[in-house]
Structures are given as structure tokens and as C-alpha cells.
PDB file of C-alpha atoms and ligand atoms in Angstrom:
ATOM      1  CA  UNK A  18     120.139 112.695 111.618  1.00  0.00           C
ATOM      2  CA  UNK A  19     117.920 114.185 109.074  1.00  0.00           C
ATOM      3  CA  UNK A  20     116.517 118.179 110.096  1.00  0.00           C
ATOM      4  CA  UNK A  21     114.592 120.811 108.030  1.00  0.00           C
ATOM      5  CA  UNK A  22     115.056 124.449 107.078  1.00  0.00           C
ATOM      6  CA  UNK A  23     112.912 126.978 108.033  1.00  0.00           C
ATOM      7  CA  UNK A  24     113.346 129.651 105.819  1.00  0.00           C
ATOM      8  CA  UNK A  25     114.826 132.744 108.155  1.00  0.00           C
ATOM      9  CA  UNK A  26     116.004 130.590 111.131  1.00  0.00           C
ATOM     10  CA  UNK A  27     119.353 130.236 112.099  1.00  0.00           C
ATOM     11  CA  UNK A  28     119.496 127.014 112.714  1.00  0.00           C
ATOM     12  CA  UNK A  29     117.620 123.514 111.285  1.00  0.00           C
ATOM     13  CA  UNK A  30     115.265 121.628 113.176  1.00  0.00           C
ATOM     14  CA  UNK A  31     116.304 117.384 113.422  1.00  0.00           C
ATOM     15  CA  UNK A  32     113.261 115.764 111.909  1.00  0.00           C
ATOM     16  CA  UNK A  33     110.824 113.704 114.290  1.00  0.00           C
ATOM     17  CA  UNK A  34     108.402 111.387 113.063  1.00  0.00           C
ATOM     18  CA  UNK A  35     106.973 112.097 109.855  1.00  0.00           C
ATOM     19  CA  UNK A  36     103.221 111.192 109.554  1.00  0.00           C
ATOM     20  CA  UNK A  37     101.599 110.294 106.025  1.00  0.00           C
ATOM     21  CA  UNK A  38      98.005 110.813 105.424  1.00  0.00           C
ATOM     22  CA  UNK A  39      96.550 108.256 102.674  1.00  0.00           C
ATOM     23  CA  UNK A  40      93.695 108.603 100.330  1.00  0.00           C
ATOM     24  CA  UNK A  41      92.702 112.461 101.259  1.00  0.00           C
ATOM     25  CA  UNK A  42      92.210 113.615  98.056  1.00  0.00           C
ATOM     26  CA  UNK A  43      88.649 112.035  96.291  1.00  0.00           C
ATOM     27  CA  UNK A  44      90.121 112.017  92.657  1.00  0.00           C
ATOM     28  CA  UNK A  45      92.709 110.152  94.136  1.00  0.00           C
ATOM     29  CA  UNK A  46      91.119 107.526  95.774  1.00  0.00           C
ATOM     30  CA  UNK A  47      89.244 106.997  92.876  1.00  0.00           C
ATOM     31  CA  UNK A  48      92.274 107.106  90.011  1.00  0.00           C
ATOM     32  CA  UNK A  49      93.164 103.847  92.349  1.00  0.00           C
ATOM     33  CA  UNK A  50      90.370 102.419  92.925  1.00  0.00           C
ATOM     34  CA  UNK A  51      89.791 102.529  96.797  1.00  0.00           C
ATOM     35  CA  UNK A  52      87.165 103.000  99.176  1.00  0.00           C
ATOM     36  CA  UNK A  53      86.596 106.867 100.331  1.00  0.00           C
ATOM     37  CA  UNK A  54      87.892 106.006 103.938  1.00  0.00           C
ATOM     38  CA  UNK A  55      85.866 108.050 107.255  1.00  0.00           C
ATOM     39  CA  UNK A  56      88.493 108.586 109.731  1.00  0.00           C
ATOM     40  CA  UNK A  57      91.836 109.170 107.654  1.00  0.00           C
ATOM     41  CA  UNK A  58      94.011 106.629 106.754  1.00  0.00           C
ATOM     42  CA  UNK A  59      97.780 106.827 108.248  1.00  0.00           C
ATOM     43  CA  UNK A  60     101.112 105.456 108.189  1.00  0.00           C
ATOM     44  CA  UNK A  61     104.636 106.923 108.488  1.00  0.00           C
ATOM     45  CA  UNK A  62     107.848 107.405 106.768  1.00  0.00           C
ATOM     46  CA  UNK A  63     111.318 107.197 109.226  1.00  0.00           C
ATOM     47  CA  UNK A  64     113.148 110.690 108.624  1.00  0.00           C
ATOM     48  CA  UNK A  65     116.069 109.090 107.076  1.00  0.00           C
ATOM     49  CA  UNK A  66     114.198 108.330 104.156  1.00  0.00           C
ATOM     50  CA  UNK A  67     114.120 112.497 103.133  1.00  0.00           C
ATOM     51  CA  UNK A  68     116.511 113.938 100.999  1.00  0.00           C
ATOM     52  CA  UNK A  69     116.894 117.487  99.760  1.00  0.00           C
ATOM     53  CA  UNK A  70     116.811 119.950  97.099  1.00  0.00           C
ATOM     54  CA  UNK A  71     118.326 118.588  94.012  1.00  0.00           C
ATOM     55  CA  UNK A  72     119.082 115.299  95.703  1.00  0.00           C
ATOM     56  CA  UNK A  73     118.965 111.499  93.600  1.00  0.00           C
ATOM     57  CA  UNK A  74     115.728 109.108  94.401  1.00  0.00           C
ATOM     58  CA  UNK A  75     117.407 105.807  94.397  1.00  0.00           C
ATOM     59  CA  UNK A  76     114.446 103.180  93.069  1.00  0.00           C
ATOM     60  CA  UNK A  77     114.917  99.894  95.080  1.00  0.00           C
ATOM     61  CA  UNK A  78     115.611  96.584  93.222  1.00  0.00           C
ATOM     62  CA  UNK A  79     112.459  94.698  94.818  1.00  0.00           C
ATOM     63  CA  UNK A  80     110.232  97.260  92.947  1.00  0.00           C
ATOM     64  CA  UNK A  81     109.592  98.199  89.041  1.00  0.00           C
ATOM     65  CA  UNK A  82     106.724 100.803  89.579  1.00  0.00           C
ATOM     66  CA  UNK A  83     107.743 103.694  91.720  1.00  0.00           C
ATOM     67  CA  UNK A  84     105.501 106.235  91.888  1.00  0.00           C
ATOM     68  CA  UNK A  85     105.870 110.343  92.729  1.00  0.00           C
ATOM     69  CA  UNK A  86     102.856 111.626  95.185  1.00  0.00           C
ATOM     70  CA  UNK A  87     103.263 115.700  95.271  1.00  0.00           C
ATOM     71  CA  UNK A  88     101.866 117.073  98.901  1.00  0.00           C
ATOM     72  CA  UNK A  89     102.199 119.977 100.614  1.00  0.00           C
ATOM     73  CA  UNK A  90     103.755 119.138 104.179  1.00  0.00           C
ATOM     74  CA  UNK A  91     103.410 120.539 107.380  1.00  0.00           C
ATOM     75  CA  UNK A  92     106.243 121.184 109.853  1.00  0.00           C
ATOM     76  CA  UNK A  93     105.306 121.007 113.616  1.00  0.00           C
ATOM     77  CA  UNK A  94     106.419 123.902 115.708  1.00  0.00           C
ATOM     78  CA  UNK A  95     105.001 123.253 119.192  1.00  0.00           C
ATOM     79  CA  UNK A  96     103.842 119.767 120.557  1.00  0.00           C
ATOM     80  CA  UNK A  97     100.569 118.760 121.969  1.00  0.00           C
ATOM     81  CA  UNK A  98      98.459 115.994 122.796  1.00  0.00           C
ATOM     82  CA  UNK A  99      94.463 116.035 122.108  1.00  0.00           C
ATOM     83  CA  UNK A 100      94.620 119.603 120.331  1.00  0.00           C
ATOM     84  CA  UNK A 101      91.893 121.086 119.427  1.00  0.00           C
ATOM     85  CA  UNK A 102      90.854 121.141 115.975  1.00  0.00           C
ATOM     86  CA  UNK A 103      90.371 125.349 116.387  1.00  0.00           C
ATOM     87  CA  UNK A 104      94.122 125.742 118.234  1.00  0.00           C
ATOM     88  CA  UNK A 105      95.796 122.740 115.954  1.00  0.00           C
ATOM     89  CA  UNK A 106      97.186 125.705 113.690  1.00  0.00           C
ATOM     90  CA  UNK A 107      99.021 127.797 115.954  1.00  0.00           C
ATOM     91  CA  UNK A 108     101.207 124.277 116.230  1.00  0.00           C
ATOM     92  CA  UNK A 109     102.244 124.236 112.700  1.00  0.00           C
ATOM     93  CA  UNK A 110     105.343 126.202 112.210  1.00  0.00           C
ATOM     94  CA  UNK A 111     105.766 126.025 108.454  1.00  0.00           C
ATOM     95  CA  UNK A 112     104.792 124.552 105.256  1.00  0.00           C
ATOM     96  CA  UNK A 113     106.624 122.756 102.591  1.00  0.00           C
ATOM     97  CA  UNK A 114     106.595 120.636  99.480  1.00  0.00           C
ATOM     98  CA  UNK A 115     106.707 116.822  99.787  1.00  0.00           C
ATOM     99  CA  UNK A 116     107.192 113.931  97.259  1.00  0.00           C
ATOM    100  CA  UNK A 117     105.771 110.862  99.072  1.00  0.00           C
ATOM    101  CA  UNK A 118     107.551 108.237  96.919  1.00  0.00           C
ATOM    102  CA  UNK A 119     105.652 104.950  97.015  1.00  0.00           C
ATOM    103  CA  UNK A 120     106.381 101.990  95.433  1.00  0.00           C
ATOM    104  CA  UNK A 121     103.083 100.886  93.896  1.00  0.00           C
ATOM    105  CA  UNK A 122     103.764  97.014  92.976  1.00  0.00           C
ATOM    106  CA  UNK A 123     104.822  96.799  96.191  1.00  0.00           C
ATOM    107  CA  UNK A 124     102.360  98.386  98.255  1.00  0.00           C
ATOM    108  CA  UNK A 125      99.784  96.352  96.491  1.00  0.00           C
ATOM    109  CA  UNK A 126     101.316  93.225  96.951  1.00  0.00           C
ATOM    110  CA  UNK A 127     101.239  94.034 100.678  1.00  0.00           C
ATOM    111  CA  UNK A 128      97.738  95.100 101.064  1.00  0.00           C
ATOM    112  CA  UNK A 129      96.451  92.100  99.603  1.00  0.00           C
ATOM    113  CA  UNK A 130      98.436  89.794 102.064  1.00  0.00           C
ATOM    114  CA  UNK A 131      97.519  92.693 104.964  1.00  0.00           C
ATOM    115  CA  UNK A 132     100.837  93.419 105.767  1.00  0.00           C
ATOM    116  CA  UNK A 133     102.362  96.446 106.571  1.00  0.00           C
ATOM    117  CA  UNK A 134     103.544  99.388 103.980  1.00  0.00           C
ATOM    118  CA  UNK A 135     106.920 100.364 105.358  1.00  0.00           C
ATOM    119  CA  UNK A 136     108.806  98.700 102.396  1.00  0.00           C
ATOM    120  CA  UNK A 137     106.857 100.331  99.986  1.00  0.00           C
ATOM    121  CA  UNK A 138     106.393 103.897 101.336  1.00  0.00           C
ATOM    122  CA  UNK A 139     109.801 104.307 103.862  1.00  0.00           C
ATOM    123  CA  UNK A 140     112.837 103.086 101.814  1.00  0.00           C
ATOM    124  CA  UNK A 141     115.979 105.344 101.565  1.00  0.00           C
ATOM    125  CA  UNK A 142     115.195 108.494  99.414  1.00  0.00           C
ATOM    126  CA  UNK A 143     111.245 108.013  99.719  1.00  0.00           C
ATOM    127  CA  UNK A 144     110.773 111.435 100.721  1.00  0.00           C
ATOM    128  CA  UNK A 145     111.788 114.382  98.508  1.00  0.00           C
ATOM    129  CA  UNK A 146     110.900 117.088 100.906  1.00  0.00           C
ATOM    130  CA  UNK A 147     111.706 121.555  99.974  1.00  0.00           C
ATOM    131  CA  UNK A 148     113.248 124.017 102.806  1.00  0.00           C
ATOM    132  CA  UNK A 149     109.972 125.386 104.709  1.00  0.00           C
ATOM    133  CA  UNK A 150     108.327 128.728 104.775  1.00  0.00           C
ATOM    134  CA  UNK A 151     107.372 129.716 108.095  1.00  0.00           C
ATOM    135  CA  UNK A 152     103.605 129.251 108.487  1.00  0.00           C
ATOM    136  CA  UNK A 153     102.918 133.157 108.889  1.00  0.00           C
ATOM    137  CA  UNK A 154     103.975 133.714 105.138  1.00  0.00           C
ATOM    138  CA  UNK A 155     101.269 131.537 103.749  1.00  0.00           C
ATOM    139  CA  UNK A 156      97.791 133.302 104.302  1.00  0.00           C
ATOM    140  CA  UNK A 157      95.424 129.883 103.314  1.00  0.00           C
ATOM    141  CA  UNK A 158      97.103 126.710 103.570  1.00  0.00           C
ATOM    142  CA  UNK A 159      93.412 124.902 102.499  1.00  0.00           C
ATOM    143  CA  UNK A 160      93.815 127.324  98.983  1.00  0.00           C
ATOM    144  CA  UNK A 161      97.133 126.120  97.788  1.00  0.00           C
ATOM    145  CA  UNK A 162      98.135 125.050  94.334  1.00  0.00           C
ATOM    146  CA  UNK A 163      99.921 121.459  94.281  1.00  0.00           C
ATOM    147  CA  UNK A 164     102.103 120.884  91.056  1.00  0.00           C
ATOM    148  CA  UNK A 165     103.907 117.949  89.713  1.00  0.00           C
ATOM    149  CA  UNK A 166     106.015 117.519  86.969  1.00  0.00           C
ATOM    150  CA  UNK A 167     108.402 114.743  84.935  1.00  0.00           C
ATOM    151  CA  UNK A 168     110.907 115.828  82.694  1.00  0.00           C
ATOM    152  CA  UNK A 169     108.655 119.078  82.079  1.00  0.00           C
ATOM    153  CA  UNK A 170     105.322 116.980  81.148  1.00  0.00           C
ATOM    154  CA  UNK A 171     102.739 117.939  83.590  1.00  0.00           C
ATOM    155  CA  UNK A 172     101.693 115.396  86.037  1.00  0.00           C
ATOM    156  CA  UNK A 173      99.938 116.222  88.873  1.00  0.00           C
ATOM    157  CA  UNK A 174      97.730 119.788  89.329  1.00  0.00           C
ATOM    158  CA  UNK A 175      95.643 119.986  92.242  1.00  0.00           C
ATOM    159  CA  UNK A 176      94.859 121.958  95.060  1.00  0.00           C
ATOM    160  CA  UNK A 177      94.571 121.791  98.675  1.00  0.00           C
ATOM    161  CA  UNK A 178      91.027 123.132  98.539  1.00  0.00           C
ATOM    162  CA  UNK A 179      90.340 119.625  97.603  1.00  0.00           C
ATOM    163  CA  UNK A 180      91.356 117.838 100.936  1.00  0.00           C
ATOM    164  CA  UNK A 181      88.217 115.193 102.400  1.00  0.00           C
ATOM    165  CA  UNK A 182      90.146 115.779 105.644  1.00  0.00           C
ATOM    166  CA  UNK A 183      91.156 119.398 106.169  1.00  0.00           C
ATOM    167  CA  UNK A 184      94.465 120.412 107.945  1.00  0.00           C
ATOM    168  CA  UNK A 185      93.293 121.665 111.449  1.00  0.00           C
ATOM    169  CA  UNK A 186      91.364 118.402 111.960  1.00  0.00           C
ATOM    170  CA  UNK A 187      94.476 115.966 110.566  1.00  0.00           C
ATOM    171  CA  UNK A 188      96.291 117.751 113.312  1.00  0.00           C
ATOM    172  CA  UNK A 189      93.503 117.484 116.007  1.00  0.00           C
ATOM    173  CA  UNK A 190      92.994 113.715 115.047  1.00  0.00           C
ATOM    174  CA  UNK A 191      96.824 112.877 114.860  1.00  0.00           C
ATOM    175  CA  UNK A 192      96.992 114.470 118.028  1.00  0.00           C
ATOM    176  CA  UNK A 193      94.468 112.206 119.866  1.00  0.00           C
ATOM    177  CA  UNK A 194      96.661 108.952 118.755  1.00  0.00           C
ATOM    178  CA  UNK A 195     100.653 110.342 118.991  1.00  0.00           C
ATOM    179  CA  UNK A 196     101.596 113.234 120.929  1.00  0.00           C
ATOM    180  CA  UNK A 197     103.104 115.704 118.003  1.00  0.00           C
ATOM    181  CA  UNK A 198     106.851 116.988 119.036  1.00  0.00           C
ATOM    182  CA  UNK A 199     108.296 120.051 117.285  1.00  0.00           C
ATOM    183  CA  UNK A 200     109.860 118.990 114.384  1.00  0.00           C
ATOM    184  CA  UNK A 201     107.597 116.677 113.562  1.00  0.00           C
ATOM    185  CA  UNK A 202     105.710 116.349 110.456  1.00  0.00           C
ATOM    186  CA  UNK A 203     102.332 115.724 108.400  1.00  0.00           C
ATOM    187  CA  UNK A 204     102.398 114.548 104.477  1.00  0.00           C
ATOM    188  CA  UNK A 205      98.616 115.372 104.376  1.00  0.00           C
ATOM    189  CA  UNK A 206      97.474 113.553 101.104  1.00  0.00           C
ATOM    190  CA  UNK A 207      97.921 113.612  97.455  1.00  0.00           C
ATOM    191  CA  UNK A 208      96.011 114.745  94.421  1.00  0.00           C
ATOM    192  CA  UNK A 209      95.091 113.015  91.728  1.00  0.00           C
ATOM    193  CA  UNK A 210      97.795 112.283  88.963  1.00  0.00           C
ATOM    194  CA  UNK A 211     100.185 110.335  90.196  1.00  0.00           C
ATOM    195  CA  UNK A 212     102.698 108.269  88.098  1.00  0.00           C
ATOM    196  CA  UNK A 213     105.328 106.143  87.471  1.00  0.00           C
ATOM    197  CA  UNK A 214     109.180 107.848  87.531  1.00  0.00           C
ATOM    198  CA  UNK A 215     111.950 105.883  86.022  1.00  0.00           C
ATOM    199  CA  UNK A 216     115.644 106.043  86.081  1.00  0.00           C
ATOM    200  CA  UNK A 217     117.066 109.485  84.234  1.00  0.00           C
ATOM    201  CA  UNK A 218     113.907 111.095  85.163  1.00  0.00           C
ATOM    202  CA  UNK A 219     114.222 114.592  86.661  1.00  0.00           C
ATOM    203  CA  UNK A 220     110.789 115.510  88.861  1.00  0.00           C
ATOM    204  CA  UNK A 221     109.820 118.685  89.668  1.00  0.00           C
ATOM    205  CA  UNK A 222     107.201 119.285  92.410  1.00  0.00           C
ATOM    206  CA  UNK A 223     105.881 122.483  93.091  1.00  0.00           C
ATOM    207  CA  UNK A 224     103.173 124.801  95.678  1.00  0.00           C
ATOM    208  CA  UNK A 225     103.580 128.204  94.624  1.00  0.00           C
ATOM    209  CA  UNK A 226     104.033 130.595  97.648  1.00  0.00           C
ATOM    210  CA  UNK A 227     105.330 127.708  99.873  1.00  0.00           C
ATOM    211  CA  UNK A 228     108.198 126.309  97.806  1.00  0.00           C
ATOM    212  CA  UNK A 229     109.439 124.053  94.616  1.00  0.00           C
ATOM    213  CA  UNK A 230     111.333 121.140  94.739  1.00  0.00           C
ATOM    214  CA  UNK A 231     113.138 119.899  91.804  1.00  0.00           C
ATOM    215  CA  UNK A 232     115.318 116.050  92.358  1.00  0.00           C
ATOM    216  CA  UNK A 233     116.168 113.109  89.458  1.00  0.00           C
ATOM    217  CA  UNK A 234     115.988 109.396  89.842  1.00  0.00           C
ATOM    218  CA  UNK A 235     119.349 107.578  89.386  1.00  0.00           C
TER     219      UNK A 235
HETATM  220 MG1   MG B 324     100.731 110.023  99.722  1.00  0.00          MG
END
């Protein structure tokens, strides 16, 4: 079983169910091309799709255009159901740095037949995620920078200032569909940016005050 770090606890937390928020950043929707959507779009990863801190991405065979999605991640400290958009931050208890690995030939082939994203967004190794600072450390999480880089090129620089769908209602709205369990998590959107990694690649994502994350693609 996958778990996180909380920076300063003794022991790790197993991972729940890791929520993925789509198309929440506008120069992202439109570097792709898609419609600005009005509740926010969501799907999930499994947790055994995360690895850790200097870890390998493993790029599956059914896919030639994987693609690195820096976001900052939230770690879910106490459980709820319906929370309140004003309370839904004194659930969070951290905040890390995410690479939602998606596999973009795929996922297009699957949204034009309709069909589910799993393959694309949940294989083994899709999530890259950093060791989390506990949420009292970080005084804004909505004025964060969010930095991306391949083989020291710049990729991705952003900022969670830029969110259509701010954290506290994510939470609230997340909330209202799946009951949130500690341990859970949010992936709440990426910039714009985002790219293709290849094999021999080394990717560096990083929010500064929250975390870095560095990993390479075999
Ligand atoms: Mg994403």
C-alpha cells in the first residue's frame, strides 16, 4: 500500500483515493483546446500509481505521447461529507507537489469514443507526488508558485492564483459527491505548459515553500 509523508510526523499516512481535477487552469484549457467547463471536471488516479522522490516514470507501450502536468496537491487530514466551502480548509492537512502524468494520445483517443480515462491518467508510475508540508506552514495556498522543468529547460510556470475553481470550493464540491477520508487526496488542476517527456528525461517539478520533486523516465 502506497502512504505519504507529512513532514514532522512520525509516522506516514496509507493513501486513500486520490481525486484529479481537470481543466482548472484557463491557459490550460485553452493550450488544448477545450471548453472552459462550469462545475469542475473530475476523475481519479488509484494510489498505486504514485511513486516518490527520485523514483523512474515507466511510459507504457500502448502510448507514444506522455505528458508531465505539475500541480500542487492537497492531503486530507479529517473526513467529511457536504463541507462547507468556509470550513473545507481546516480538512486539509498538508500540501504537496504532484506530477499528474497523462498519456495524451491516449486520452484523446478515449474521449472521442466517450470512454473512460483510467488508462491514460492511472497507469503504474502516473503520479510523481513530493513528501507534504503540513498545511499550517503554507500561509496562501491560492498564491503559490507552480514550476516545471525537463532536463533543466523550463516548462511549466504558473501559479495557483490562477485556479477557475479555487481550493475551499474543490473541497466543498468533492465533498457533496464522495465522502473525503483522511489520507485522501486532491490533484487540483494544472497550468498551462504542459509537454511531452521521453525516455532519459529527468523532470523536475517544483512549488516553492511546499516542496520540489525531482524523478526521470526510464
Ligand atoms: Mg491534471
Amino acid at each position: 500500500m502506497k502512504s505519504v509523508k507529512l513532514k514532522g510526523a512520525a509516522e506516514t499516512l496509507p493513501i486513500g483515493k486520490i481525486l484529479c481535477i481537470g481543466r482548472n487552469y484557463a491557459d490550460h484549457i485553452k493550450e488544448l483546446g477545450n471548453e472552459t467547463p462550469e462545475r469542475p471536471v473530475i476523475f481519479m488516479k488509484p494510489a498505486s500509481c504514485v511513486i516518490g522522490e527520485g523514483e523512474e516514470i515507466v511510459i507504457p507501450p500502448y502510448s507514444d505521447d506522455c505528458h508531465h502536468e505539475a500541480e500542487l496537491a492537497i492531503l486530507i487530514g479529517t473526513g467529511g461529507r457536504e463541507i462547507p466551502a468556509d470550513r473545507a480548509l481546516s480538512h486539509v492537512a498538508g500540501y504537496g507537489v504532484a506530477i499528474d502524468l497523462t498519456l495524451r494520445d491516449v486520452q484523446a483517443e478515449q474521449k472521442k469514443k466517450g470512454l473512460p480515462w483510467e488508462i491514460a491518467k492511472g497507469f503504474d508510475t502516473a503520479c510523481p507526488l513530493s513528501a507534504f508540508v503540513p498545511a499550517g506552514e503554507v500561509a496562501d495556498p491560492q498564491r503559490l508558485r507552480i514550476m516545471l522543468s525537463v532536463n533543466g529547460e523550463p516548462r511549466q510556470d504558473g501559479s495557483t492564483e490562477l485556479m477557475i475553481h479555487r481550493i475551499p470550493e474543490l473541497i466543498s464540491y468533492l465533498s457533496s459527491i464522495f465522502t473525503l477520508e483522511p489520507g485522501d487526496l486532491v490533484l487540483t488542476g494544472t497550468p498551462a505548459g504542459v509537454g511531452r517527456i521521453k525516455s532519459g528525461d529527468g523532470v523536475v517539478a517544483e512549488i516553492p515553500g511546499v516542496g520540489k520533486l525531482s524523478v526521470t523516465v526510464r
